[in-house]
Structures are given as structure tokens and as C-alpha cells.
Short mmCIF file of C-alpha atoms in Angstrom, two decimals:
data_model
loop_
_atom_site.label_atom_id
_atom_site.label_comp_id
_atom_site.label_asym_id
_atom_site.label_seq_id
_atom_site.Cartn_x
_atom_site.Cartn_y
_atom_site.Cartn_z
CA UNK A 1 -69.45 -99.69 -7.75
CA UNK A 2 -71.40 -100.03 -4.54
CA UNK A 3 -69.89 -102.16 -1.80
CA UNK A 4 -71.57 -100.78 1.34
CA UNK A 5 -74.78 -98.84 1.86
CA UNK A 6 -77.05 -97.40 4.54
CA UNK A 7 -80.75 -97.78 5.50
CA UNK A 8 -81.78 -95.38 8.25
CA UNK A 9 -85.27 -94.15 7.33
CA UNK A 10 -88.10 -95.41 9.58
CA UNK A 11 -89.80 -98.59 8.27
CA UNK A 12 -93.16 -96.79 8.06
CA UNK A 13 -91.68 -94.05 5.87
CA UNK A 14 -90.11 -96.59 3.50
CA UNK A 15 -93.36 -98.56 3.34
CA UNK A 16 -95.22 -95.41 2.32
CA UNK A 17 -92.58 -94.51 -0.28
CA UNK A 18 -92.37 -97.95 -1.90
CA UNK A 19 -95.97 -99.03 -1.44
CA UNK A 20 -95.47 -102.65 -0.35
CA UNK A 21 -98.24 -104.34 1.60
CA UNK A 22 -96.11 -105.91 4.36
CA UNK A 23 -95.40 -104.00 7.57
CA UNK A 24 -91.84 -105.02 8.45
CA UNK A 25 -90.13 -103.55 11.48
CA UNK A 26 -86.38 -103.47 11.06
CA UNK A 27 -83.63 -101.47 12.80
CA UNK A 28 -81.55 -98.78 11.07
CA UNK A 29 -78.44 -100.15 9.44
CA UNK A 30 -75.43 -97.91 9.01
CA UNK A 31 -73.01 -100.30 7.30
CA UNK A 32 -74.74 -102.92 5.16
CA UNK A 33 -72.21 -105.32 3.63
CA UNK A 34 -72.29 -108.01 0.90
CA UNK A 35 -73.71 -111.46 1.79
CA UNK A 36 -75.96 -109.91 4.45
CA UNK A 37 -79.78 -110.04 4.14
CA UNK A 38 -81.14 -106.75 2.81
CA UNK A 39 -84.63 -105.32 2.16
CA UNK A 40 -85.80 -105.71 -1.44
CA UNK A 41 -89.03 -104.56 -3.10
CA UNK A 42 -90.52 -106.72 -5.85
CA UNK A 43 -93.73 -106.78 -7.90
CA UNK A 44 -95.65 -110.04 -7.59
CA UNK A 45 -99.27 -110.97 -8.27
CA UNK A 46 -100.12 -107.39 -9.06
CA UNK A 47 -98.77 -105.89 -5.82
CA UNK A 48 -95.50 -104.68 -4.37
CA UNK A 49 -93.92 -106.81 -1.69
CA UNK A 50 -91.10 -106.48 0.84
CA UNK A 51 -88.64 -109.36 0.98
CA UNK A 52 -85.25 -110.04 2.53
CA UNK A 53 -82.60 -111.29 0.11
CA UNK A 54 -78.91 -112.09 0.25
CA UNK A 55 -76.80 -109.32 -1.24
CA UNK A 56 -74.74 -111.14 -3.83
CA UNK A 57 -76.57 -112.64 -6.81
CA UNK A 58 -76.21 -116.36 -7.50
CA UNK A 59 -77.46 -117.38 -10.98
CA UNK A 60 -79.80 -120.36 -11.05
CA UNK A 61 -77.36 -122.39 -13.14
CA UNK A 62 -74.58 -122.28 -10.52
CA UNK A 63 -74.00 -125.72 -9.01
CA UNK A 64 -71.86 -124.76 -6.02
CA UNK A 65 -71.95 -121.11 -4.80
CA UNK A 66 -68.77 -121.63 -2.81
CA UNK A 67 -66.76 -121.63 -6.04
CA UNK A 68 -68.64 -118.76 -7.69
CA UNK A 69 -67.62 -115.10 -7.66
CA UNK A 70 -69.65 -112.74 -5.47
CA UNK A 71 -71.86 -110.65 -7.80
CA UNK A 72 -72.90 -107.65 -5.72
CA UNK A 73 -73.12 -105.28 -8.71
CA UNK A 74 -74.36 -105.61 -12.30
CA UNK A 75 -72.97 -103.23 -14.92
CA UNK A 76 -75.77 -101.49 -16.82
CA UNK A 77 -73.84 -101.63 -20.08
CA UNK A 78 -73.69 -105.43 -20.13
CA UNK A 79 -76.79 -106.69 -18.27
CA UNK A 80 -78.41 -107.78 -21.52
CA UNK A 81 -75.47 -109.99 -22.53
CA UNK A 82 -73.97 -111.34 -19.30
CA UNK A 83 -75.24 -114.88 -18.58
CA UNK A 84 -75.65 -114.05 -14.88
CA UNK A 85 -78.01 -111.11 -15.55
CA UNK A 86 -79.64 -111.43 -18.97
CA UNK A 87 -82.69 -113.33 -17.67
CA UNK A 88 -83.01 -111.26 -14.50
CA UNK A 89 -83.15 -107.95 -16.39
CA UNK A 90 -86.10 -109.35 -18.36
CA UNK A 91 -88.07 -111.03 -15.57
CA UNK A 92 -86.78 -110.18 -12.09
CA UNK A 93 -86.22 -106.46 -11.62
CA UNK A 94 -86.39 -105.06 -8.09
CA UNK A 95 -85.70 -102.02 -5.91
CA UNK A 96 -83.50 -101.67 -2.83
CA UNK A 97 -84.42 -98.93 -0.32
CA UNK A 98 -81.38 -96.92 0.80
CA UNK A 99 -80.43 -93.65 2.45
CA UNK A 100 -77.00 -93.49 0.92
CA UNK A 101 -73.87 -95.51 0.31
CA UNK A 102 -70.13 -95.46 0.93
CA UNK A 103 -67.36 -95.05 -1.57
CA UNK A 104 -63.60 -95.04 -1.09
CA UNK A 105 -61.35 -92.49 -2.77
CA UNK A 106 -57.75 -93.43 -3.41
CA UNK A 107 -55.60 -90.45 -2.39
CA UNK A 108 -51.87 -90.92 -2.31
CA UNK A 109 -52.11 -94.64 -1.71
CA UNK A 110 -54.52 -94.18 1.19
CA UNK A 111 -58.21 -95.03 0.72
CA UNK A 112 -60.54 -92.53 2.36
CA UNK A 113 -64.24 -93.43 2.89
CA UNK A 114 -67.03 -91.03 1.93
CA UNK A 115 -70.75 -91.15 2.66
CA UNK A 116 -72.83 -90.28 -0.43
CA UNK A 117 -76.49 -89.34 -0.09
CA UNK A 118 -79.26 -87.38 -1.77
CA UNK A 119 -78.70 -83.67 -1.35
CA UNK A 120 -82.31 -83.20 -0.22
CA UNK A 121 -81.93 -85.85 2.51
CA UNK A 122 -84.67 -88.11 1.11
CA UNK A 123 -84.22 -91.89 0.81
CA UNK A 124 -83.59 -93.35 -2.60
CA UNK A 125 -84.13 -96.60 -4.51
CA UNK A 126 -81.33 -98.61 -6.09
CA UNK A 127 -82.18 -100.53 -9.25
CA UNK A 128 -81.61 -104.23 -8.59
CA UNK A 129 -81.84 -107.66 -10.20
CA UNK A 130 -82.82 -110.80 -8.33
CA UNK A 131 -82.39 -114.53 -8.74
CA UNK A 132 -83.52 -117.53 -6.71
CA UNK A 133 -80.85 -120.17 -6.43
CA UNK A 134 -81.92 -123.76 -5.77
CA UNK A 135 -79.47 -126.20 -4.23
CA UNK A 136 -79.13 -129.93 -4.92
CA UNK A 137 -81.16 -130.79 -1.81
CA UNK A 138 -84.04 -128.48 -2.69
CA UNK A 139 -82.90 -125.53 -0.58
CA UNK A 140 -83.68 -122.08 -1.98
CA UNK A 141 -81.94 -118.75 -1.55
CA UNK A 142 -83.19 -115.41 -2.87
CA UNK A 143 -80.28 -113.24 -4.00
CA UNK A 144 -79.87 -109.74 -5.40
CA UNK A 145 -77.36 -107.43 -7.12
CA UNK A 146 -77.34 -103.63 -7.46
CA UNK A 147 -77.21 -102.20 -10.99
CA UNK A 148 -74.42 -99.66 -11.53
CA UNK A 149 -73.71 -97.08 -14.24
CA UNK A 150 -70.99 -94.56 -15.15
CA UNK A 151 -70.82 -91.70 -12.65
CA UNK A 152 -71.74 -88.10 -13.41
CA UNK A 153 -68.76 -85.71 -13.54
CA UNK A 154 -69.18 -84.59 -9.92
CA UNK A 155 -69.45 -88.09 -8.41
CA UNK A 156 -66.67 -89.36 -10.68
CA UNK A 157 -64.28 -87.44 -8.42
CA UNK A 158 -64.86 -90.22 -5.88
CA UNK A 159 -65.41 -93.23 -8.14
CA UNK A 160 -66.14 -93.79 -11.83
CA UNK A 161 -69.26 -95.89 -11.15
CA UNK A 162 -72.42 -95.32 -9.10
CA UNK A 163 -75.60 -97.24 -8.22
CA UNK A 164 -78.49 -96.66 -10.61
CA UNK A 165 -81.30 -94.88 -8.76
CA UNK A 166 -84.96 -95.06 -9.77
CA UNK A 167 -87.30 -92.12 -9.12
CA UNK A 168 -90.59 -92.88 -7.30
CA UNK A 169 -92.69 -92.01 -10.36
CA UNK A 170 -90.78 -94.70 -12.30
CA UNK A 171 -91.05 -97.50 -9.72
CA UNK A 172 -93.92 -99.24 -11.52
CA UNK A 173 -92.24 -99.00 -14.89
CA UNK A 174 -89.07 -100.59 -13.55
CA UNK A 175 -90.76 -103.31 -11.51
CA UNK A 176 -93.42 -104.43 -13.99
CA UNK A 177 -91.53 -106.91 -16.15
CA UNK A 178 -94.67 -108.01 -17.99
CA UNK A 179 -95.76 -104.59 -19.18
CA UNK A 180 -92.26 -103.21 -19.79
CA UNK A 181 -89.61 -105.18 -21.63
CA UNK A 182 -85.87 -104.56 -21.57
CA UNK A 183 -85.99 -101.93 -24.31
CA UNK A 184 -88.46 -99.93 -22.21
CA UNK A 185 -86.26 -99.81 -19.12
CA UNK A 186 -82.74 -99.60 -20.51
CA UNK A 187 -82.88 -95.77 -20.73
CA UNK A 188 -83.45 -95.73 -16.96
CA UNK A 189 -80.08 -97.34 -16.27
CA UNK A 190 -78.01 -94.23 -15.66
CA UNK A 191 -76.39 -92.50 -12.72
CA UNK A 192 -77.81 -89.51 -10.81
CA UNK A 193 -77.77 -86.06 -12.39
CA UNK A 194 -75.02 -83.59 -11.51
CA UNK A 195 -75.77 -82.03 -8.13
CA UNK A 196 -78.41 -84.58 -7.12
CA UNK A 197 -76.13 -86.22 -4.55
CA UNK A 198 -73.79 -84.78 -1.92
CA UNK A 199 -70.99 -86.40 0.06
CA UNK A 200 -68.56 -85.98 2.92
CA UNK A 201 -65.63 -87.87 4.35
CA UNK A 202 -66.34 -90.26 7.22
CA UNK A 203 -64.37 -92.31 9.68
CA UNK A 204 -62.29 -95.29 8.61
CA UNK A 205 -64.26 -97.29 11.18
CA UNK A 206 -66.66 -97.97 8.31
CA UNK A 207 -63.99 -100.24 6.82
CA UNK A 208 -64.99 -102.89 9.37
CA UNK A 209 -68.51 -104.07 8.61
CA UNK A 210 -68.96 -105.12 12.23
CA UNK A 211 -69.12 -101.40 13.07
CA UNK A 212 -72.74 -100.30 12.68
CA UNK A 213 -73.67 -97.10 14.50
CA UNK A 214 -74.85 -93.55 13.65
CA UNK A 215 -71.37 -92.09 14.22
CA UNK A 216 -70.23 -93.70 10.96
CA UNK A 217 -72.27 -91.13 9.02
CA UNK A 218 -70.92 -88.00 10.70
CA UNK A 219 -68.70 -85.62 8.70
CA UNK A 220 -65.07 -85.66 9.78
CA UNK A 221 -63.36 -82.50 10.96
CA UNK A 222 -59.88 -81.65 9.71
CA UNK A 223 -58.47 -82.57 13.13
CA UNK A 224 -60.22 -85.96 13.12
CA UNK A 225 -59.00 -86.73 9.61
CA UNK A 226 -55.43 -85.86 10.57
CA UNK A 227 -55.65 -88.05 13.66
CA UNK A 228 -56.88 -91.05 11.68
CA UNK A 229 -54.28 -90.58 8.96
CA UNK A 230 -51.37 -90.15 11.35
CA UNK A 231 -49.06 -93.16 11.50
CA UNK A 232 -49.31 -95.15 14.71
CA UNK A 233 -46.69 -94.22 17.32
CA UNK A 234 -43.60 -96.33 17.27
CA UNK A 235 -43.16 -98.67 20.19
CA UNK A 236 -40.03 -98.12 22.22
CA UNK A 237 -37.64 -101.05 21.94
CA UNK A 238 -37.53 -103.24 24.98
CA UNK A 239 -34.24 -103.17 26.84
CA UNK A 240 -32.60 -106.50 27.51
CA UNK A 241 -32.15 -107.21 31.19
CA UNK A 242 -29.05 -109.19 32.06
CA UNK A 243 -29.40 -112.02 34.58
CA UNK A 244 -27.63 -111.31 37.82
CA UNK A 245 -25.10 -113.93 38.85
CA UNK A 246 -24.06 -113.99 42.47
CA UNK A 247 -21.65 -116.80 41.84
CA UNK A 248 -23.92 -119.48 43.25
CA UNK A 249 -25.47 -120.49 39.93
CA UNK A 250 -29.13 -121.22 39.28
CA UNK A 251 -31.32 -123.96 37.95
CA UNK A 252 -33.57 -121.40 36.22
#
């Protein structure tokens, strides 16, 4: 799955890569979390556009989002059948710019975070599906989910699923829902090739989404890992102090 990701490339570089006409200026984000607004690239009126959307897709038929599960990922194997995604895969395909993502490996009952990124250091594009939810009072909210697929053998060491990534020469094919139907794009819904991505362990500070700084991406040394995994020191028990009694008594 993909539950946190990173966008650190300069806005101008992402604009050139994705080819949208807007010129947004946004800060680097080192710990993007579900329900936050994220950059999304769509194809509309013959051109690519940049748009902010809520990460967590809400199908149009949902009456009250507060009672609906948070759909941050869409499984590639079932997007054609699931009610939440079957219309979006036909009509509302999108891309999410990213420079990598986090995954947690369960080792001995302790979850260790890893930063996963392209081995060549270039940004990538997550395949995504979008939906506009309309509330009872006419309010609208644009929402998005990341498409995931089974991991390649190397990445499966961390987690059995990965975000689907779309190569730049396939952007148009994925985005153009009029020219390319579901049968045309389904072969694209697969994980990266073996060796395409690299990873390293990072600090457990990434567990708190409020932490958002470049230090989250730095590889951990063996000493730093040991320090984070060490149990907290035990607090010394407080000694009870007996009240002194001089024989006169006290009101307190």
C-alpha cells in the first residue's frame, strides 16, 4: 500500500515533467499524509492541469463521508469491479507527482520505516483515480486515491504492495480517458521493475505526520537505529517521605 509519500522536486521541474499549464508554487513536503490536499495532474479540455485534491477518495454516491471508510489506495486487480472505482478508472484517471514514499517493515513486532525512491533520483508519477463528491448543500470536494499493485520480488521484502508508477512517455495514454478505454490501460497497472527503486531505513519521527522536514529522508546509521530501538530508561521509583511529627500536631 502507500500511506505516506514525499514531494521535494522544485515546482518548475515538476511542471516541465508533467506538462500542465498552471504555474503553482508549493513548498517541499516530506511527509504527506491521507486527508491532506495533494498535487494532482489531470487531462481536461485537451490540456494537462494541476489541481489540489484531498487524498482519500469519496465516491459520488456516498451520502455522509463521516461514516465512509478512507479510500487512499485502489487495488489494480479490482478497480474494474469495485463500486468506488469502476467509473473512475473509465473516466477520471490522474497522476500524482512524487519523489518517493514510505513503507513500514514489521521486524520482530517492531515496525521500521523505510524511504523508497527511484534509484536514479528522478521524480515519479503515481497512477491515481479521482472523484468529485457533492454534498447535500451543494458543496464539492475533489478527492483522489493511489492505484497499487503487487510488489516486485525486491520491494516485496518491505511490503507486498506498491504504488503503480507511470512512465513519462505513457502519461498521455493513461490520462486520456476518451482515446484509451480500460482495456488499453489495464496492462499499465503493475509495480516497478526489479532494481528500479532503492530504499533505506529512516527515523521513526516519520510516524508522526506533523513532522515534515528534510531530516526524515536521511539514511539511519547503525548507532541511530540502535538508539531509536532501545527501550526508554526506567524511571526510578519515588521514595515516600514520612511526615515529621514534633508532637504538636498540624492542621495540614
